[in-house]
XYZ file of C-alpha atoms in Angstrom:
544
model
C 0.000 0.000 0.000
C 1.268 3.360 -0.779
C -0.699 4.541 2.604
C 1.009 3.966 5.630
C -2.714 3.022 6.753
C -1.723 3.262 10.648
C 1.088 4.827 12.573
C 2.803 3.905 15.718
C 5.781 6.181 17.095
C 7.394 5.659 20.590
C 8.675 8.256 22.038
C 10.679 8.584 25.424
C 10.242 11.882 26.951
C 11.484 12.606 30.492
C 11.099 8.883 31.204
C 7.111 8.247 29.409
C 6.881 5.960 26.947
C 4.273 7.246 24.663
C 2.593 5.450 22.240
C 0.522 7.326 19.236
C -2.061 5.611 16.859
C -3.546 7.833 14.004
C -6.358 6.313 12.728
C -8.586 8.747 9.997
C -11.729 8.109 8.151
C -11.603 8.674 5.396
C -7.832 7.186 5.006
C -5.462 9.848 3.840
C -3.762 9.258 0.855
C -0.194 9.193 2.510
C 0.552 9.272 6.224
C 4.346 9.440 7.487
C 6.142 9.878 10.710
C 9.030 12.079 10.296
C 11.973 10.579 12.239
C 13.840 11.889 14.345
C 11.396 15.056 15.294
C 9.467 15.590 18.297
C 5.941 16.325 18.900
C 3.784 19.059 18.673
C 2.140 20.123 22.128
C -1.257 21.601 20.927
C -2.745 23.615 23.182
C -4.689 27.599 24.405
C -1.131 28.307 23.473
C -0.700 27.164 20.006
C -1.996 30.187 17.674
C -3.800 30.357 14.454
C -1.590 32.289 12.038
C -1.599 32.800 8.287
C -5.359 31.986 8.184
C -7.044 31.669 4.615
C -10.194 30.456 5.912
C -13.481 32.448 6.649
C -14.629 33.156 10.124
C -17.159 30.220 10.074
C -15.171 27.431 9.087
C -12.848 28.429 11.900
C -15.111 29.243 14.572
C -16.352 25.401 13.597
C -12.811 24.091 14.390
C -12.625 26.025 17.741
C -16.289 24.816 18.747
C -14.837 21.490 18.475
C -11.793 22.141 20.933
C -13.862 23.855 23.569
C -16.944 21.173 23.417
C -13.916 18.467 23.458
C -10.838 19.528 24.955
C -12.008 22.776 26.817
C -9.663 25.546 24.994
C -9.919 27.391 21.925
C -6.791 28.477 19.712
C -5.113 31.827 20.748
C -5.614 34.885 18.834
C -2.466 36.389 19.810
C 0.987 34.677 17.680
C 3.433 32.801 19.774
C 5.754 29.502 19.466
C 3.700 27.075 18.644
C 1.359 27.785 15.763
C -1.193 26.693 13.115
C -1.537 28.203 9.781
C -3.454 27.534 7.395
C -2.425 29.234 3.550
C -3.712 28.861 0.504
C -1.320 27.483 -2.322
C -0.998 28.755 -6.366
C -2.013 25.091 -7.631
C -3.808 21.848 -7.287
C -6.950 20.606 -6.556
C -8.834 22.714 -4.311
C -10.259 20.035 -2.253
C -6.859 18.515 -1.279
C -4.025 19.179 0.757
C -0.628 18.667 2.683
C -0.408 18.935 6.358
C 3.366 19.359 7.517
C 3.705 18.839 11.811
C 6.617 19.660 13.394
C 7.490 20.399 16.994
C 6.962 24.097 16.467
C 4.526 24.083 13.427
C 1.235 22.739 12.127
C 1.571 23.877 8.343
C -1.423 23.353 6.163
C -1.628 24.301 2.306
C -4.263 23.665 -0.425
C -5.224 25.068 -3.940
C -8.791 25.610 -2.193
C -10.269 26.671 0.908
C -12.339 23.411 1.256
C -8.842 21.636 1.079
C -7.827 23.849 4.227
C -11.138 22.729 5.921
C -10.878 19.138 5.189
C -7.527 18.986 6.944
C -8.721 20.615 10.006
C -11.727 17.904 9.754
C -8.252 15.455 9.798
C -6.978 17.063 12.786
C -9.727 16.907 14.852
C -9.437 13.209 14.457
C -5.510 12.912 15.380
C -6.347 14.795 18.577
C -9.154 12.728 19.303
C -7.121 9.350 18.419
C -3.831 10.536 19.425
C -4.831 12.863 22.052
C -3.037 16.879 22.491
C 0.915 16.035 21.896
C 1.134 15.349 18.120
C 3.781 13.471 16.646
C 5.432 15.172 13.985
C 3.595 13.697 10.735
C 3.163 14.721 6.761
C -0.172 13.434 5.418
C -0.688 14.816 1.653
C -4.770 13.885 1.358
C -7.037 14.557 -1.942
C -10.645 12.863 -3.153
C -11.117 9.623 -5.511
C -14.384 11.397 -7.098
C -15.591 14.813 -7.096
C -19.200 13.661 -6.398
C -19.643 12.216 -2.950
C -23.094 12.575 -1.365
C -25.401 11.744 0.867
C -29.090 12.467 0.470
C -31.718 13.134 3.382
C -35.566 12.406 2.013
C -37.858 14.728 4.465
C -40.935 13.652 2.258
C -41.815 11.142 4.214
C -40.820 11.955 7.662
C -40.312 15.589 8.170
C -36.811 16.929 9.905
C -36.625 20.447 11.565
C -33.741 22.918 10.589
C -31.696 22.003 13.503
C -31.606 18.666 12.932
C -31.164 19.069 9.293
C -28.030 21.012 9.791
C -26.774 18.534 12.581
C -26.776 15.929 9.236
C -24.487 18.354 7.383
C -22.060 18.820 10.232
C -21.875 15.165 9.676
C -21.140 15.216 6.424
C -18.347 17.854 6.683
C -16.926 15.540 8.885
C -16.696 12.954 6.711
C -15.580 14.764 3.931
C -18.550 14.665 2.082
C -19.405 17.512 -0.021
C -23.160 16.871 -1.961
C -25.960 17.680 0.285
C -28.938 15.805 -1.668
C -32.652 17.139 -0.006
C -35.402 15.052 -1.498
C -38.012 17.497 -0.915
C -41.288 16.037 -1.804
C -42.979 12.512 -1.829
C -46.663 11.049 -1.953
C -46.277 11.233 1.853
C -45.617 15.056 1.945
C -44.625 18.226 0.147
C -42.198 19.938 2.051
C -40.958 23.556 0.576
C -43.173 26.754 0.174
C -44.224 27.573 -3.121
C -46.066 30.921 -2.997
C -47.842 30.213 -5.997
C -49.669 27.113 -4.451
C -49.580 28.075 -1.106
C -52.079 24.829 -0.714
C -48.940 22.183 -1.526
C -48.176 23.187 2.397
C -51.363 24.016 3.740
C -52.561 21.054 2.726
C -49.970 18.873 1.016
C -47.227 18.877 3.944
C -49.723 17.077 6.180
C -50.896 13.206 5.963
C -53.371 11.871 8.277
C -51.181 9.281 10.012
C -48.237 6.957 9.278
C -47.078 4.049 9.358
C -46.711 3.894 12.778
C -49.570 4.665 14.349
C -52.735 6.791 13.754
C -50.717 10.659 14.530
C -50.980 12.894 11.922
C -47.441 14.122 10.237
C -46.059 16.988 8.701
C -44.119 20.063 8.362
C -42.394 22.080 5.428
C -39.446 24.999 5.055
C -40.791 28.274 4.537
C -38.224 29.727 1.759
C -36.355 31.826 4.124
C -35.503 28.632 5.754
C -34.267 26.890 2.550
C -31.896 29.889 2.271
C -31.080 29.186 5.975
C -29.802 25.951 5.440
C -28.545 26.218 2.004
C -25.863 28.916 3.513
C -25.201 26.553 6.372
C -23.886 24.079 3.759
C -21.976 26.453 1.942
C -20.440 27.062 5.282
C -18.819 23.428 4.671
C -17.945 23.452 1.448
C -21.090 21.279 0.466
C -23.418 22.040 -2.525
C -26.972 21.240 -2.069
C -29.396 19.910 -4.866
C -32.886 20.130 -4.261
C -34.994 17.474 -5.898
C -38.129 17.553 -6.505
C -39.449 14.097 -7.478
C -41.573 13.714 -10.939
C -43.826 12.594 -12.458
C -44.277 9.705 -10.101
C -44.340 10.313 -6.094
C -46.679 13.388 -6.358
C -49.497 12.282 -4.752
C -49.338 15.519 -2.006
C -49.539 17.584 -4.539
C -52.394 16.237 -6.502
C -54.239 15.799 -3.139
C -53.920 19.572 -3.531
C -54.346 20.257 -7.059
C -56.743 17.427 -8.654
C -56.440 18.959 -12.431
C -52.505 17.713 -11.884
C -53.678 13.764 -12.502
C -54.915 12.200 -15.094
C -58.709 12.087 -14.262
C -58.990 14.931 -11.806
C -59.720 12.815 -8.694
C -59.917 13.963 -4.958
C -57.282 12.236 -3.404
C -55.666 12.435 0.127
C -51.912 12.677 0.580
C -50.559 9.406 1.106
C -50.028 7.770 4.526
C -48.477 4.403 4.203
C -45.087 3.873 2.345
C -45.194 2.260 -1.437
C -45.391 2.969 -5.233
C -48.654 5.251 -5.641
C -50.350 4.662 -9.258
C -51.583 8.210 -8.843
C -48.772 10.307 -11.060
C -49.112 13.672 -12.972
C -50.330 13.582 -15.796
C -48.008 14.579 -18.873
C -50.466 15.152 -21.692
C -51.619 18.516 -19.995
C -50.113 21.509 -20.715
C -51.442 22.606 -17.365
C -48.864 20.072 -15.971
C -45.569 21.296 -17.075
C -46.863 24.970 -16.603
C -46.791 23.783 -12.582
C -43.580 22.033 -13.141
C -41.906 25.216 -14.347
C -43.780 27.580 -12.226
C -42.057 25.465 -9.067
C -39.077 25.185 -10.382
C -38.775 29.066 -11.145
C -39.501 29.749 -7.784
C -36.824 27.335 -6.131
C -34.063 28.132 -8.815
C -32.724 31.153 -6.706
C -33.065 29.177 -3.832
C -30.171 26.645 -4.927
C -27.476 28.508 -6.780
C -25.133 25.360 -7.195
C -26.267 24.564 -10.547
C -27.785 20.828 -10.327
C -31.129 19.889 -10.440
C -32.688 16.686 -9.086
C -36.266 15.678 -11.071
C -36.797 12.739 -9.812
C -37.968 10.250 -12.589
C -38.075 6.664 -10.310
C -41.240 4.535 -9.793
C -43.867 5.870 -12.309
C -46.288 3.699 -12.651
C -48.260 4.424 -16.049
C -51.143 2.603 -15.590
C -53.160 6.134 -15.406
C -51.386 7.214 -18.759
C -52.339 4.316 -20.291
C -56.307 5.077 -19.479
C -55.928 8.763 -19.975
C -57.075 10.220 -23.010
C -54.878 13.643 -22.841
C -51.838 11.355 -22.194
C -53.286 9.275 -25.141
C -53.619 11.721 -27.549
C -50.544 13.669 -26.495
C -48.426 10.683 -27.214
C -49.382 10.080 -30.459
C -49.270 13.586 -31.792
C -45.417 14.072 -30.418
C -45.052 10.357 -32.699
C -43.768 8.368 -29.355
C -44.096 5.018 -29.336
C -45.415 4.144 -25.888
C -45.543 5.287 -22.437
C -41.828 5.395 -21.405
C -41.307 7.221 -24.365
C -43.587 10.073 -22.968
C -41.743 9.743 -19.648
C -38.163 10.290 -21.659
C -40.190 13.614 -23.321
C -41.278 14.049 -19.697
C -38.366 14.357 -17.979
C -36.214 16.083 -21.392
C -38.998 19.062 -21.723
C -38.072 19.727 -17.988
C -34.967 19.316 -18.142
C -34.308 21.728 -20.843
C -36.177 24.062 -18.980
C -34.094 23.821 -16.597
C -31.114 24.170 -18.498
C -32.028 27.636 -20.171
C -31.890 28.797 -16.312
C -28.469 27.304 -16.435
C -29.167 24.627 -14.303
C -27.766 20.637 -14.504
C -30.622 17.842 -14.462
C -30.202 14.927 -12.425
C -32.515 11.750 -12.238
C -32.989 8.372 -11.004
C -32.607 5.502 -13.451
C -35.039 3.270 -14.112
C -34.975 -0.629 -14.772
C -37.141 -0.010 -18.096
C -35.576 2.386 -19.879
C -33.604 0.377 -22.657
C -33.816 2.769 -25.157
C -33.220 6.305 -24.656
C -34.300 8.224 -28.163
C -36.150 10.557 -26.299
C -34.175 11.560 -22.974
C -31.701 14.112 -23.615
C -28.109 12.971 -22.604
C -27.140 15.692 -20.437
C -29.254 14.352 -17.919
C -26.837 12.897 -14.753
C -28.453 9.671 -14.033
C -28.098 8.843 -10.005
C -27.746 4.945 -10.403
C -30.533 3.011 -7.969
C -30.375 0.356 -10.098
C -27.667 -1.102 -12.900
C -30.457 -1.966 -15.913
C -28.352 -3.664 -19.348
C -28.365 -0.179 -20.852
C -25.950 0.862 -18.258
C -22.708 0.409 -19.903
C -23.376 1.599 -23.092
C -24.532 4.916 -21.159
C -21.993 5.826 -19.654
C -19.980 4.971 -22.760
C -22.078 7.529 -24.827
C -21.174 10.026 -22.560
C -24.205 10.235 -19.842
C -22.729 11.348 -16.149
C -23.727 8.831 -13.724
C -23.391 9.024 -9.645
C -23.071 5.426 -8.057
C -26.126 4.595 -5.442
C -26.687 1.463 -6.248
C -29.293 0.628 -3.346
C -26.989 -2.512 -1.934
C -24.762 -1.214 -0.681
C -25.844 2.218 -0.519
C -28.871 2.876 0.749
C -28.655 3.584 4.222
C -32.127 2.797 5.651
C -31.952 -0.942 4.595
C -31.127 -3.355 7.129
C -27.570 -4.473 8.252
C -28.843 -8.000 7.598
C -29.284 -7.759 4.380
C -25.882 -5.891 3.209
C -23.552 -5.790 6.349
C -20.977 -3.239 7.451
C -17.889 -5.629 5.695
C -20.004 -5.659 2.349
C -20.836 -1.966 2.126
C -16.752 -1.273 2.803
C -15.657 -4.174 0.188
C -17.829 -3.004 -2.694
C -16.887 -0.773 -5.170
C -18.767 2.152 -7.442
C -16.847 1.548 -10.609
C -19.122 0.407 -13.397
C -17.822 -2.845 -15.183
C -16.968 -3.418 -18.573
C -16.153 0.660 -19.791
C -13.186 1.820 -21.235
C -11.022 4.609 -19.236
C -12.525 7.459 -20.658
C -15.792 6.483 -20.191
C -14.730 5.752 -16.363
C -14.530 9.810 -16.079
C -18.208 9.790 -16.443
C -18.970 8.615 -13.131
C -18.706 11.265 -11.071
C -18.883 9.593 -7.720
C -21.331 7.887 -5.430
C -24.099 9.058 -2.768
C -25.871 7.392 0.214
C -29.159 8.123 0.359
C -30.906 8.250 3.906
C -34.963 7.077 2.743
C -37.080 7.292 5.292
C -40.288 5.147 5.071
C -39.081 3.953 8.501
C -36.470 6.424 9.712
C -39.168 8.624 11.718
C -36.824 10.147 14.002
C -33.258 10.953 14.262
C -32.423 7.870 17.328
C -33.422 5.966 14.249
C -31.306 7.641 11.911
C -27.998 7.515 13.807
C -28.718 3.799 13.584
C -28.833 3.582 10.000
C -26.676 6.004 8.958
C -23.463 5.173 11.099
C -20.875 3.581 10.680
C -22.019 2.525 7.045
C -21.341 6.943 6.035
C -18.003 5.979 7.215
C -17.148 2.983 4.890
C -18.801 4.612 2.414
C -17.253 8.186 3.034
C -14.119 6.159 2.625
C -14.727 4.456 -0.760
C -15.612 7.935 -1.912
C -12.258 9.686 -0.806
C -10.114 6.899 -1.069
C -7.981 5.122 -3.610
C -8.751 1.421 -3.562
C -5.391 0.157 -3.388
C -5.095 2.334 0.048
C -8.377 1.200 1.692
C -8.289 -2.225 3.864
C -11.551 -3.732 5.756
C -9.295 -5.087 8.428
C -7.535 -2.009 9.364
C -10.974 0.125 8.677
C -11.888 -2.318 11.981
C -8.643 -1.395 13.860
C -10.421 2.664 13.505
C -13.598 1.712 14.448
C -13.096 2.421 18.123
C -11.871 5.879 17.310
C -14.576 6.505 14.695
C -17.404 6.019 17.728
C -15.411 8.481 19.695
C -15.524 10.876 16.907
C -19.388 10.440 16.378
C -19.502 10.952 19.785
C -17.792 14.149 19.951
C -20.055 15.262 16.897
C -23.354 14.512 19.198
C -23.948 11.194 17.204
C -26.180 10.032 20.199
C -27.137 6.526 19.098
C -25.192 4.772 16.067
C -25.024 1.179 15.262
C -22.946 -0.713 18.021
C -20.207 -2.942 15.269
C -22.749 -6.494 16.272
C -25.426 -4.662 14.944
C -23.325 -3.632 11.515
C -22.078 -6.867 11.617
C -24.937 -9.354 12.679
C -24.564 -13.054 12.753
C -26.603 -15.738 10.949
C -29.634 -14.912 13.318
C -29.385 -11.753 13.981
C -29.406 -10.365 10.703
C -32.680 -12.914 9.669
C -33.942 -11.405 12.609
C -33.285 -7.333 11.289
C -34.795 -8.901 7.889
C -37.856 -9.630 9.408
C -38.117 -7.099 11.516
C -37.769 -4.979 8.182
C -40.431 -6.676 6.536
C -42.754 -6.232 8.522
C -43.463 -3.080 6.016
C -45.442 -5.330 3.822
C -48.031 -5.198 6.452
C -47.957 -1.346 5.711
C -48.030 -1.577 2.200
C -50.876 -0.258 0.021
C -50.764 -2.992 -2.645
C -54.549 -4.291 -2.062
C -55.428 -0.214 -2.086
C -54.172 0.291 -5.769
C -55.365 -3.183 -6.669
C -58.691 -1.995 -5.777
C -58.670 1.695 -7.056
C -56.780 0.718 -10.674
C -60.398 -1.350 -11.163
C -62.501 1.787 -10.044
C -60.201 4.400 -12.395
C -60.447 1.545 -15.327
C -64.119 1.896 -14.700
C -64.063 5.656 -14.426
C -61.954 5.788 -18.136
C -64.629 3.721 -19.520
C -67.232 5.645 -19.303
């Protein structure tokens, strides 16, 4: 390995043998002990000199030392100092960190390089505790895309706790803050020109779990809130706003959006609705771009989520708009109108100067109609994968095993997440540029709170938050184990209140049947008999 993946100095100073392990996460890409130097006593004494960072990514830092350690870096230039300088060259998200027994040097191209090596060093003082050993670690990303996406459709999360998920994420090094906005189970962002998508849509009777209603949305102000927040840490957010399927709040609110105009409520229970907007109305992509106007401002980091997944056509096929829309545009069948779907939005999106993103889907073989400057975010790896990528389509890696966080650790384990791999098989090099990187997305059908999140969602962001940043031939499962008991300390230190304990990552034989049918229990939840039921009454409805 090129990665000196741990590090163990002994030092005897006035008679103490000291022993220092460095474990990081995400692995650096090269770690070395400089002989024959001392260590670095950080401390209220060592000063921050030379700063290029703004005054919020350093207050961060120094909320960290006084939460963890009870001091806060001097203002005033002494011995012992830390600078941070930005250098002429490079990537802007890496950087060198030089320790010596007077210094603690850091350089990058970019100011998110400076911040991602002060994320480093708050792990080397939680692993290796206040005196330093004198080190050089020169760190930089595998992908520019790594992500992790937080659906509040279904389960709504406050500002505060919405935030605490992108402190997490600057942690890890992760810099693509992905907020699925809206779902059949709730809209969740103020649109002024339908104010009743929150009056009404944000709400659903009760959920899964019991007969409480549910809801909750971000007034616009708040949007801005948060979206400067993550700016804060060097993390772009795209908003996505999923369509045409999984818009059952809003045609609860607006029953002209659907194919036959029915009064529905918003949806309760988790599962593919057959309810979808209906795409031979011109009334329907006049809403489209009326929403997306109004939430363009709001996210001025120039990517676009639109959804795309789980459409169920079965209304299309009934409707007569749809119907006669398809055959005057001279598509061939209903996934056809989908690809016209999602490419009239997208270019409407692109004259704002805006990047589409959507979710592939299993049936799309042929892709005549859907414009190929559309980033597909990969849930699934259908045949027409390869040749893709290979035509040039951008692709980010989340592949639901292993990525999606909310599934259970008995069906894709801790080890498995680590040991797979994004790369897409069978593509030449160039083609391998195309992926951009890879995202874990956080669904929450049964993540209703955030002592249910932690679960889920650590330590799998760590292996994956690793695979993302680090070369493959410097990442090991064995020694990601050996950091594991400094990676809980470091959760702990960031508030992470209740995280998967490593026998619940890494269940045995029972255990993990158990988590599977624990899991399952969801199909007692599901709607299936419900659209069973109301596809006969809207077949009856189209026939008359």
């Amino acid at each position: 390995m090129q990665t000196k993946i741990a590090i163990m100095a002994w030092y005897k100073i006035l008679g103490r043998l000291v022993i220092f392990m460095i474990h990081i996460i995400p692995e650096p890409k090269s770690l070395f002990l400089q002989k024959g130097k001392g260590l670095f006593p950080f401390s209220a004494n060592t000063a921050l000199v030379n700063t290029a960072l703004p005054q919020a990514a350093i207050e961060d830092f120094q909320k960290f030392l006084s939460q963890n350690f009870h001091f806060q870096l001097s203002k005033t230039a002494g011995d012992m100092q830390l600078s941070l300088t930005l250098s002429e060259e490079g990537n802007p998200e890496a950087y060198r960190m030089d320790i010596s027994e007077k210094e603690i040097s850091v350089t990058s191209a970019g100011e998110a390089g400076l911040f991602y090596a002060l994320q480093t060093l708050k792990q080397i003082l939680l692993s290796g505790g206040l005196e330093i050993p004198s080190l050089v670690i020169d760190d930089c990303p595998l992908y520019p895309y790594r992500g992790f996406m937080l659906d509040v459709g279904r389960y709504f999360y406050p500002v505060d706790e919405v935030k605490h998920f992108i402190d997490m994420m600057a942690v890890h090094k992760l810099n693509v803050f992905h907020w699925h906005l809206t779902e059949d189970q709730g809209w969740r962002v103020e649109i002024k020109k339908y104010p009743r998508l929150t009056e009404f849509g944000s709400k659903r009777s009760h959920t899964n779990f019991g007969h409480k209603s549910h809801g909750g949305f971000y007034t616009q102000d708040e949007v801005r809130e948060v979206v400067a927040y993550a700016h804060s840490k060097y993390i772009r957010v795209i908003p996505e706003i999923d369509m045409p399927g999984h818009m059952q709040s809003a045609i609860a609110c607006y029953p002209e959006l659907s194919c036959f105009d029915r009064s529905l409520p918003v949806a309760t229970h988790w599962g593919v609705k057959h309810d979808i907007l209906c795409a031979g109305k011109e009334s329907t992509y006049r809403f489209v771009c009326d929403v997306l106007d109004e939430l363009i401002p709001l996210f001025p980091d120039g990517y676009f989520h639109i959804g795309g997944d789980e459409a169920v056509k079965m209304r299309w096929k009934l409707c007569p708009h749809c119907q006669a829309f398809l055959k005057k545009m001279g598509l061939k069948d209903e996934e056809e109108l989908q690809q016209y779907f999602m490419s009239r939005v997208n270019r409407h999106l692109k004259e704002q100067g805006f990047t589409s993103m959507m979710w592939n889907w299993d049936s799309v073989e042929a892709t005549e109609w859907l414009d190929r400057d559309i980033v597909w975010q990969m849930c699934g790896m259908p045949k027409n994968t390869q040749s893709e990528i290979m035509a040039g389509r951008r692709m980010v890696n989340s592949v639901s095993f292993p990525y999606y966080l909310d599934l259970p650790y008995g069906w894709f384990n801790l080890q498995k997440t680590y040991e797979n791999t994004p790369e897409i098989p069978n593509i030449d090099e160039t083609s391998a540029k195309n992926l951009l990187g890879l995202e874990a997305p956080l669904w929450t059908e049964y993540v209703p709170n955030m002592k249910k999140a932690d679960y889920c969602t650590y330590p799998r962001l760590g292996a994956i938050a690793e695979i993302a940043w680090t070369a493959p031939q410097n990442r090991s499962w064995k020694h990601f184990l050996q950091k594991l008991d400094d990676y809980y300390r470091l959760l702990s230190a960031c508030g992470v209140k209740h995280p998967a304990t490593l026998k619940q990552a890494m269940p045995g034989t029972l255990r993990a049947k158990g988590y599977s049918l624990w899991f399952n229990r969801r199909q007692l939840h599901w709607a299936g008999l419900h659209n069973l039921i109301d596809d006969a009454n809207v077949k009856r409805l189209a026939s008359k």
